[in-house]
N, CA, C and O atoms as a Tinker XYZ file with bonds, in Angstrom:
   324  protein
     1  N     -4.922000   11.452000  -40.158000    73     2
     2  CA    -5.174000   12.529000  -41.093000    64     1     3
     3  C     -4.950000   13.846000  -40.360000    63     2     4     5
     4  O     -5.541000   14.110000  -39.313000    81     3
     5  N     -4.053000   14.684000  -40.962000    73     3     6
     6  CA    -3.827000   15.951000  -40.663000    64     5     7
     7  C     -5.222000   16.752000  -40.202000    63     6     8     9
     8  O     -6.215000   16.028000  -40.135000    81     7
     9  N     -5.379000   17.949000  -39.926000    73     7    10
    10  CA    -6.215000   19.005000  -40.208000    64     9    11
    11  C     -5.537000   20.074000  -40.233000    63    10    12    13
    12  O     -4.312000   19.952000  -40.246000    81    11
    13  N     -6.097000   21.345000  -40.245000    73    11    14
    14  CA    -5.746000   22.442000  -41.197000    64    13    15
    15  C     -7.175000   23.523000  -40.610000    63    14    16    17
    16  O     -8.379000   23.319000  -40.764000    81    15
    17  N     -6.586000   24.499000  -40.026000    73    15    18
    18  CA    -7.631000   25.722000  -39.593000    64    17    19
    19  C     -8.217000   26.408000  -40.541000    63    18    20    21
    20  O     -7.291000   26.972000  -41.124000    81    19
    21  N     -9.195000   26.694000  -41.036000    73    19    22
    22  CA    -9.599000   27.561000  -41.658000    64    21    23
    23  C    -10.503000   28.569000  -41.538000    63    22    24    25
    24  O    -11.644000   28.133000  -41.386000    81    23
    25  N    -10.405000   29.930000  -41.550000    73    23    26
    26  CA   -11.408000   30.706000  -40.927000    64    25    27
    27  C    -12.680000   31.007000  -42.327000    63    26    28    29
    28  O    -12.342000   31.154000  -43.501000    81    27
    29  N    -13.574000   31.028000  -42.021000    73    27    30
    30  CA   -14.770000   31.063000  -43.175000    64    29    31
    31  C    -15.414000   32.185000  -42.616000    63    30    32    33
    32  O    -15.054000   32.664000  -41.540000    81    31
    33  N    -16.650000   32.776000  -43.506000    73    31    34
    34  CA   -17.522000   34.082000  -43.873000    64    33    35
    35  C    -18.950000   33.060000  -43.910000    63    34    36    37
    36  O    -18.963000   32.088000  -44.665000    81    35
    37  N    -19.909000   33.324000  -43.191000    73    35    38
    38  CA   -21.044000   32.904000  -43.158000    64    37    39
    39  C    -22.264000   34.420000  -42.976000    63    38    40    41
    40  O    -22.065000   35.561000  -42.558000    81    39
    41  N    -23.201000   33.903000  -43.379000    73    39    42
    42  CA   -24.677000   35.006000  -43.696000    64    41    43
    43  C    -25.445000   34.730000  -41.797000    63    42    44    45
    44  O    -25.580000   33.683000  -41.163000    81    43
    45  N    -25.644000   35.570000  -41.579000    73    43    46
    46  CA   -25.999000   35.305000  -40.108000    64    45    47
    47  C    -27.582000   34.401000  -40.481000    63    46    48    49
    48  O    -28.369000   34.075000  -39.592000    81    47
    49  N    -27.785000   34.132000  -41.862000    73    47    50
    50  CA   -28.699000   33.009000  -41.783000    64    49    51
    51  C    -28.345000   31.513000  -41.413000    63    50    52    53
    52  O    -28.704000   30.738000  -40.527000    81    51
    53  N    -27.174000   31.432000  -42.870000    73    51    54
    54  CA   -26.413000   29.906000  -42.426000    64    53    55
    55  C    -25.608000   30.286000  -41.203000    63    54    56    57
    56  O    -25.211000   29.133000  -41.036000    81    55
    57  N    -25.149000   30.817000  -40.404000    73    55    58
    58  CA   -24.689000   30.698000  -38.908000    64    57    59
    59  C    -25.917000   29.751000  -37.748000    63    58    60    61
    60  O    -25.679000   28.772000  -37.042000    81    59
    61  N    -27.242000   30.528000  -37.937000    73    59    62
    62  CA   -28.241000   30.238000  -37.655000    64    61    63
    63  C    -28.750000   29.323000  -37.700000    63    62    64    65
    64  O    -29.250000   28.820000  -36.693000    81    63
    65  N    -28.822000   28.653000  -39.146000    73    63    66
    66  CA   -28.631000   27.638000  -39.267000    64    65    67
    67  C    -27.946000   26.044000  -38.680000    63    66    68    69
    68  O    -28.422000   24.978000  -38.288000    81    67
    69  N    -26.464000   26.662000  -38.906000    73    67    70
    70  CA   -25.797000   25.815000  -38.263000    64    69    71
    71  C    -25.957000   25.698000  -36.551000    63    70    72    73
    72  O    -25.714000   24.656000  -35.941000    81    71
    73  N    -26.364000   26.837000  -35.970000    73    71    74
    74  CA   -26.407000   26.867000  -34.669000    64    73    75
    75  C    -27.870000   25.815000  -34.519000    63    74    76    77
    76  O    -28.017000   25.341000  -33.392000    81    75
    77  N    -28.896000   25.447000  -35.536000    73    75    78
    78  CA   -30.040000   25.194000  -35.398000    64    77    79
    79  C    -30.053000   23.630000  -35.411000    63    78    80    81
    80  O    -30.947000   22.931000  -34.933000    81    79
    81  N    -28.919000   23.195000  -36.035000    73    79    82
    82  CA   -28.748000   22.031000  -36.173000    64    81    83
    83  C    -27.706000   21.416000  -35.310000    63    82    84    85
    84  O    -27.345000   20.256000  -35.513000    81    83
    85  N    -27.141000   22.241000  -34.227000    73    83    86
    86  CA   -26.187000   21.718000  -32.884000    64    85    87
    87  C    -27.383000   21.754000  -31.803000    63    86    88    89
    88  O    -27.445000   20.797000  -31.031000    81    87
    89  N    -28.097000   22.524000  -31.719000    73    87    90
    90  CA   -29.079000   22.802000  -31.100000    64    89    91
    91  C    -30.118000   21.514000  -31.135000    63    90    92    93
    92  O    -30.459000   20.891000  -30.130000    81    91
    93  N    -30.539000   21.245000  -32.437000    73    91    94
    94  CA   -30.821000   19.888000  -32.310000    64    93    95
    95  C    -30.596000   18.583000  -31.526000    63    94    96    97
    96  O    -31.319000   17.828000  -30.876000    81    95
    97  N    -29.385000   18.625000  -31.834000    73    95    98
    98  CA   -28.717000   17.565000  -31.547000    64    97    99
    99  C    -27.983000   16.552000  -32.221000    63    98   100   101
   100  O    -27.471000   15.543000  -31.735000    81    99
   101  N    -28.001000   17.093000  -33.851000    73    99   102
   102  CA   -27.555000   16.859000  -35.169000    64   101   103
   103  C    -26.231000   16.664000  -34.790000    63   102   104   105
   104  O    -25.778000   15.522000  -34.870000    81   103
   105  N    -25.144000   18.068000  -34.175000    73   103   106
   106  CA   -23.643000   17.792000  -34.582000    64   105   107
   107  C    -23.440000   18.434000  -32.890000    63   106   108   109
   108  O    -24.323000   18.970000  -32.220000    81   107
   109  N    -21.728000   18.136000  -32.405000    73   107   110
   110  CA   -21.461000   18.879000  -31.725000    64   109   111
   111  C    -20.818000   20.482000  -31.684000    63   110   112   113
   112  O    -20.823000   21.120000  -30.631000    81   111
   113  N    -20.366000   20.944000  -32.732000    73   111   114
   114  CA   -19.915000   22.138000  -33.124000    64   113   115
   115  C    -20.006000   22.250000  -34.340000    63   114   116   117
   116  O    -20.567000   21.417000  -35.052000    81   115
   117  N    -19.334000   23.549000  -34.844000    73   115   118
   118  CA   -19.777000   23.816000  -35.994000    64   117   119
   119  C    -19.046000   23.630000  -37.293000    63   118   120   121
   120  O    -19.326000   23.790000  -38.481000    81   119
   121  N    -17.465000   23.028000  -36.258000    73   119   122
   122  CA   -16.616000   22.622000  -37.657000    64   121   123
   123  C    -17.359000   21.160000  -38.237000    63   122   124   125
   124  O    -17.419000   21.003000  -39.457000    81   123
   125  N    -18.081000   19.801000  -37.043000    73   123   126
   126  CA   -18.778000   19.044000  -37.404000    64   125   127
   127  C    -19.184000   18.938000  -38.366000    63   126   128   129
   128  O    -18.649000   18.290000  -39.266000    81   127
   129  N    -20.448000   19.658000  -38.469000    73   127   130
   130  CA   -21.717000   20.196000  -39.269000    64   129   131
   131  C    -20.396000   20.392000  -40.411000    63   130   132   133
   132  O    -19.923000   19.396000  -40.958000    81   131
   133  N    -20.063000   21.268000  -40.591000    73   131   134
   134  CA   -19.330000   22.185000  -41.846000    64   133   135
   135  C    -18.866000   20.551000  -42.405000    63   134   136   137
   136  O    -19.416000   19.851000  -43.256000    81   135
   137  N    -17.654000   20.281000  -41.570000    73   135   138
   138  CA   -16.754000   19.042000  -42.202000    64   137   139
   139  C    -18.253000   18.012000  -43.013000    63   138   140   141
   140  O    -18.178000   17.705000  -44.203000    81   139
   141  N    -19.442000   17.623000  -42.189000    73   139   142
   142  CA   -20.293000   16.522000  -42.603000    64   141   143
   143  C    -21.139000   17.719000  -43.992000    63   142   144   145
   144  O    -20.946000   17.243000  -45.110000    81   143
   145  N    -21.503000   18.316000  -44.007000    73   143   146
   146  CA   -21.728000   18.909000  -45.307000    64   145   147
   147  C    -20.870000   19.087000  -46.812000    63   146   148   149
   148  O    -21.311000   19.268000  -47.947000    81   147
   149  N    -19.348000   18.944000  -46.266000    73   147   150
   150  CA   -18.340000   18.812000  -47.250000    64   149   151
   151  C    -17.970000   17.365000  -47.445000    63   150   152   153
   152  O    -17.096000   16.983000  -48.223000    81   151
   153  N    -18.747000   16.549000  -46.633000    73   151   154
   154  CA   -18.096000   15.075000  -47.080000    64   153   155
   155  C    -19.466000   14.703000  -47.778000    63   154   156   157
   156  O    -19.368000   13.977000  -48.767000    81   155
   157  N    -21.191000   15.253000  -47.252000    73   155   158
   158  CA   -22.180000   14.834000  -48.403000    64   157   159
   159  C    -21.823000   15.666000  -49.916000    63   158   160   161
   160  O    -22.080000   15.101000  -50.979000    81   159
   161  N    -21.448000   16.512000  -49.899000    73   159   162
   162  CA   -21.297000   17.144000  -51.586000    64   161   163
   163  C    -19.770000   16.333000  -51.866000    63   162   164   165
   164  O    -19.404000   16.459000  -53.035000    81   163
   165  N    -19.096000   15.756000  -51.237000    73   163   166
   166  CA   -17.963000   15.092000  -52.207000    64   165   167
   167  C    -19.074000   13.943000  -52.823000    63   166   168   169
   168  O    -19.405000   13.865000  -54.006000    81   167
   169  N    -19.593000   13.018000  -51.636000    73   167   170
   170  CA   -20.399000   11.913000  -52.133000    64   169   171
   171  C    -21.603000   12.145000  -53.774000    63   170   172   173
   172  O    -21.874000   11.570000  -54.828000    81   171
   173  N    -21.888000   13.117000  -53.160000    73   171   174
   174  CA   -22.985000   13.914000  -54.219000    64   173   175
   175  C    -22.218000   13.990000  -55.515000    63   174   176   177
   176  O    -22.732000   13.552000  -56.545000    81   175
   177  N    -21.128000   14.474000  -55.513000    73   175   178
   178  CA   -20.257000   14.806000  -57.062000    64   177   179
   179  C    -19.721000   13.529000  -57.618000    63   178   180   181
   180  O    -19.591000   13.389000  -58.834000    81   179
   181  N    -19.339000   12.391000  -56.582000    73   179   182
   182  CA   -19.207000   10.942000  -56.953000    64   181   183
   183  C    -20.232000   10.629000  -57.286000    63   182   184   185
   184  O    -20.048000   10.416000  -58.485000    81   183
   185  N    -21.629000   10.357000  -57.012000    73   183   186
   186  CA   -22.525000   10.221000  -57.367000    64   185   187
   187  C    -22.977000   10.880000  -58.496000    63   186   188   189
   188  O    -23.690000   10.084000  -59.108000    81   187
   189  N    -22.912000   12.031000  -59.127000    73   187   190
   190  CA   -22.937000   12.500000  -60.624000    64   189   191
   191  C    -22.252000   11.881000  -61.112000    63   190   192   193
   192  O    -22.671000   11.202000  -62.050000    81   191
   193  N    -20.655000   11.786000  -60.671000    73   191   194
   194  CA   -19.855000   11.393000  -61.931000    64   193   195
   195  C    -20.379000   10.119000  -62.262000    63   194   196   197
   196  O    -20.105000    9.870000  -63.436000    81   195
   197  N    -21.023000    9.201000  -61.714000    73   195   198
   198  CA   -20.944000    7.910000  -61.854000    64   197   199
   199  C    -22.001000    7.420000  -62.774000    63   198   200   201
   200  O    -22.158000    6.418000  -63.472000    81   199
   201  N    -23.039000    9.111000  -62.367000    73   199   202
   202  CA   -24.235000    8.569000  -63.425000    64   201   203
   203  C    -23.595000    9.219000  -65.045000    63   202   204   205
   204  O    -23.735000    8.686000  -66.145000    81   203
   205  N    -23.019000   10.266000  -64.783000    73   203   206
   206  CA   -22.516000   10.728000  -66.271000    64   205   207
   207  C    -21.533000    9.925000  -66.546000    63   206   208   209
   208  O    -20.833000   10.545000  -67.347000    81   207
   209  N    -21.071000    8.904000  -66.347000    73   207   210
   210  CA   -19.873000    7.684000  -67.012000    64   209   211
   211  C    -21.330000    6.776000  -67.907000    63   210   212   213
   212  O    -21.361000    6.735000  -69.137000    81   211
   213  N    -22.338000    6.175000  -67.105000    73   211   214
   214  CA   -23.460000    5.225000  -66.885000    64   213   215
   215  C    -23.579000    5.819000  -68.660000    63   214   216   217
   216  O    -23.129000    5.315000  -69.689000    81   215
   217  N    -24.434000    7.164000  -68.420000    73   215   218
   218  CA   -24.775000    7.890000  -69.404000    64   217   219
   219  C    -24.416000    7.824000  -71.000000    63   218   220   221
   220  O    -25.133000    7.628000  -71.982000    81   219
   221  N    -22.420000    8.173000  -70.799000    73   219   222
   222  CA   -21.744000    7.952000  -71.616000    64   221   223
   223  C    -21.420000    6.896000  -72.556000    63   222   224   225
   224  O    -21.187000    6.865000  -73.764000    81   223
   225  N    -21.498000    5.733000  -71.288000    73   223   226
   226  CA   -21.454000    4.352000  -71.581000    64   225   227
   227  C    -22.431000    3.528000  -72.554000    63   226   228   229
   228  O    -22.191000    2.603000  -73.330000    81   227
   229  N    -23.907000    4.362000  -72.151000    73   227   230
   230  CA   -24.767000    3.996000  -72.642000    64   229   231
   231  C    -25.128000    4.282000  -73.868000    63   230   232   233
   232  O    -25.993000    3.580000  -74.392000    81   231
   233  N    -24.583000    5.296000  -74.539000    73   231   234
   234  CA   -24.743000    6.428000  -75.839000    64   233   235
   235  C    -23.568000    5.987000  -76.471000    63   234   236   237
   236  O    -23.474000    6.418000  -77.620000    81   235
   237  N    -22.590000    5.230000  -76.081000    73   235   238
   238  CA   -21.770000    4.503000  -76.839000    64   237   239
   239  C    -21.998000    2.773000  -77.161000    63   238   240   241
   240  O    -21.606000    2.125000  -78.132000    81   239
   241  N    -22.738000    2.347000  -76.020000    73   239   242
   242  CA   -22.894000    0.919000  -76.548000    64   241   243
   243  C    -23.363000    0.737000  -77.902000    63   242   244   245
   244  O    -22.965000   -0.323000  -78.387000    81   243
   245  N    -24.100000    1.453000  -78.681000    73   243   246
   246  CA   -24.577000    0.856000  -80.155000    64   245   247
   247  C    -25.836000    1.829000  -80.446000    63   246   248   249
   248  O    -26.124000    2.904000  -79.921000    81   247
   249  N    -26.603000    0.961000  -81.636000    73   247   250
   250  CA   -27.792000    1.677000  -81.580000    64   249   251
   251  C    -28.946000    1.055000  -80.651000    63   250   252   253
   252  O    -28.624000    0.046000  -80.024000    81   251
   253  N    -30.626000    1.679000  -80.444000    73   251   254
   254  CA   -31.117000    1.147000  -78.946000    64   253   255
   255  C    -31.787000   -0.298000  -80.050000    63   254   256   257
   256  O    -31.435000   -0.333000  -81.230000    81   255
   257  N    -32.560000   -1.183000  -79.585000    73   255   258
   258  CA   -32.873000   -2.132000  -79.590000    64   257   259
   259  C    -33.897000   -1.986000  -79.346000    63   258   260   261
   260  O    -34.141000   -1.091000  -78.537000    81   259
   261  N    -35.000000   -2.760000  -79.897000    73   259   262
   262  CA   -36.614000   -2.539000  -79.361000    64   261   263
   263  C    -37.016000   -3.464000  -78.261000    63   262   264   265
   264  O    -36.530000   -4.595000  -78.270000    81   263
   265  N    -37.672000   -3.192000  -77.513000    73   263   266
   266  CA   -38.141000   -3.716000  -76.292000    64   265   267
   267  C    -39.233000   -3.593000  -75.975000    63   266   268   269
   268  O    -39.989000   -2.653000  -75.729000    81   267
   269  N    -39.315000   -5.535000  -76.014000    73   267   270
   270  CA   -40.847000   -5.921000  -76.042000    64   269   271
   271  C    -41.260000   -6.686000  -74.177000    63   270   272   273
   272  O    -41.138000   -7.787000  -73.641000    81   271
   273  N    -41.717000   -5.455000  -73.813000    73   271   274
   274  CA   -42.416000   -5.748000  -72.409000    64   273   275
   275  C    -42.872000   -6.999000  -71.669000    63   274   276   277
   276  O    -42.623000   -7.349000  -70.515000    81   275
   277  N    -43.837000   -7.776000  -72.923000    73   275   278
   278  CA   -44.375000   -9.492000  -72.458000    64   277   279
   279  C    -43.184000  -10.037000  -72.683000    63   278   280   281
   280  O    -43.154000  -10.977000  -71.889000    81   279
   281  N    -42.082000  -10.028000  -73.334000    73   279   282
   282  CA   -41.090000  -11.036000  -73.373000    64   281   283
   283  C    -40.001000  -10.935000  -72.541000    63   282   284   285
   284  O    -39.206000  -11.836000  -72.272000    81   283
   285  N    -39.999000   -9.992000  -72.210000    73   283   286
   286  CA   -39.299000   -9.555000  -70.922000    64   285   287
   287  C    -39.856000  -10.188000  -69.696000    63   286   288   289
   288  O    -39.141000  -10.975000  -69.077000    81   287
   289  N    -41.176000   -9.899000  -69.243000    73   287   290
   290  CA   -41.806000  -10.895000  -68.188000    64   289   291
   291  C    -41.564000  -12.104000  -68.315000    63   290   292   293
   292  O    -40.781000  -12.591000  -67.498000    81   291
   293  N    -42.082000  -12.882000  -69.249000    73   291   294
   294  CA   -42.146000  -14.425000  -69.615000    64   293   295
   295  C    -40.330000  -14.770000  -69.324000    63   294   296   297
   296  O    -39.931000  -15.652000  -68.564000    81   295
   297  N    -39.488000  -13.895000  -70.082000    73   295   298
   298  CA   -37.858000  -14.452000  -69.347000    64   297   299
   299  C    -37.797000  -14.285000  -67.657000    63   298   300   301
   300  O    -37.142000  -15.120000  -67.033000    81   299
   301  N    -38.291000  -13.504000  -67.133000    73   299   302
   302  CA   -37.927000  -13.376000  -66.200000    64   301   303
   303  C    -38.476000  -14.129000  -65.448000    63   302   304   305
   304  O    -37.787000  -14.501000  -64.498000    81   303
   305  N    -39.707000  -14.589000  -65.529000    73   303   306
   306  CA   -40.835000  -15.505000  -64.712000    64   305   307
   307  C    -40.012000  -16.874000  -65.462000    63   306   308   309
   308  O    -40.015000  -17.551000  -64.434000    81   307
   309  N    -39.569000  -17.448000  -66.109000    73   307   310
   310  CA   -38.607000  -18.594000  -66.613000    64   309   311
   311  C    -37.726000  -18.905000  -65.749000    63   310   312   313
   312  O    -37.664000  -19.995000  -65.181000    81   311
   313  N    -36.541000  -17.415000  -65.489000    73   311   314
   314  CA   -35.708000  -17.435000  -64.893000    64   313   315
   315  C    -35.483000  -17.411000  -63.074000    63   314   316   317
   316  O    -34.548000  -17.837000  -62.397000    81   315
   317  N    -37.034000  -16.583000  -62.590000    73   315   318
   318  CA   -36.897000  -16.218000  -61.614000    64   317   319
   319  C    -38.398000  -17.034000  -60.449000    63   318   320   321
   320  O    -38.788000  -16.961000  -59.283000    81   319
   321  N    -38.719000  -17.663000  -61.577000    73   319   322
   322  CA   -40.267000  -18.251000  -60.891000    64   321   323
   323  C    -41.255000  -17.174000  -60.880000    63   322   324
   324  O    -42.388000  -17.379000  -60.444000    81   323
């Protein structure tokens, strides 16, 4: 995989930040940190989309069905011991 330089604008808080979390012992520099913060918000937006498909999916299956709690146990204790 390629890379690609990019120069960025930070608040001397998130600098601070980031310096707070090399300092740790979290990352070794600060493109690290940056790159692992842009790969949790890709995961994060996969993770929405997946619940808003779920969502969609669900508001299209039909109308809801009533659901009776003891019969739900009793199948499952049938099925599962």
């Amino acid at each position: 995989m390629s890379t690609i330089r990019k120069t960025i604008t930070l608040t001397d808080q998130q600098d601070a930040w980031i310096k707070a979390q090399i300092d740790a012992g979290h990352y070794t520099n600060d493109s690290e940190c940056i790159r692992n913060l842009i790969r949790r918000e890709q995961e994060r937006g996969a993770d929405i989309d997946a619940i808003r498909k779920a969502l969609i999916d669900g508001e299209n299956s039909g109308e809801p069905q009533p659901f009776d709690p003891a019969a739900f146990k009793r199948r499952m204790k049938l099925a599962h011991g």
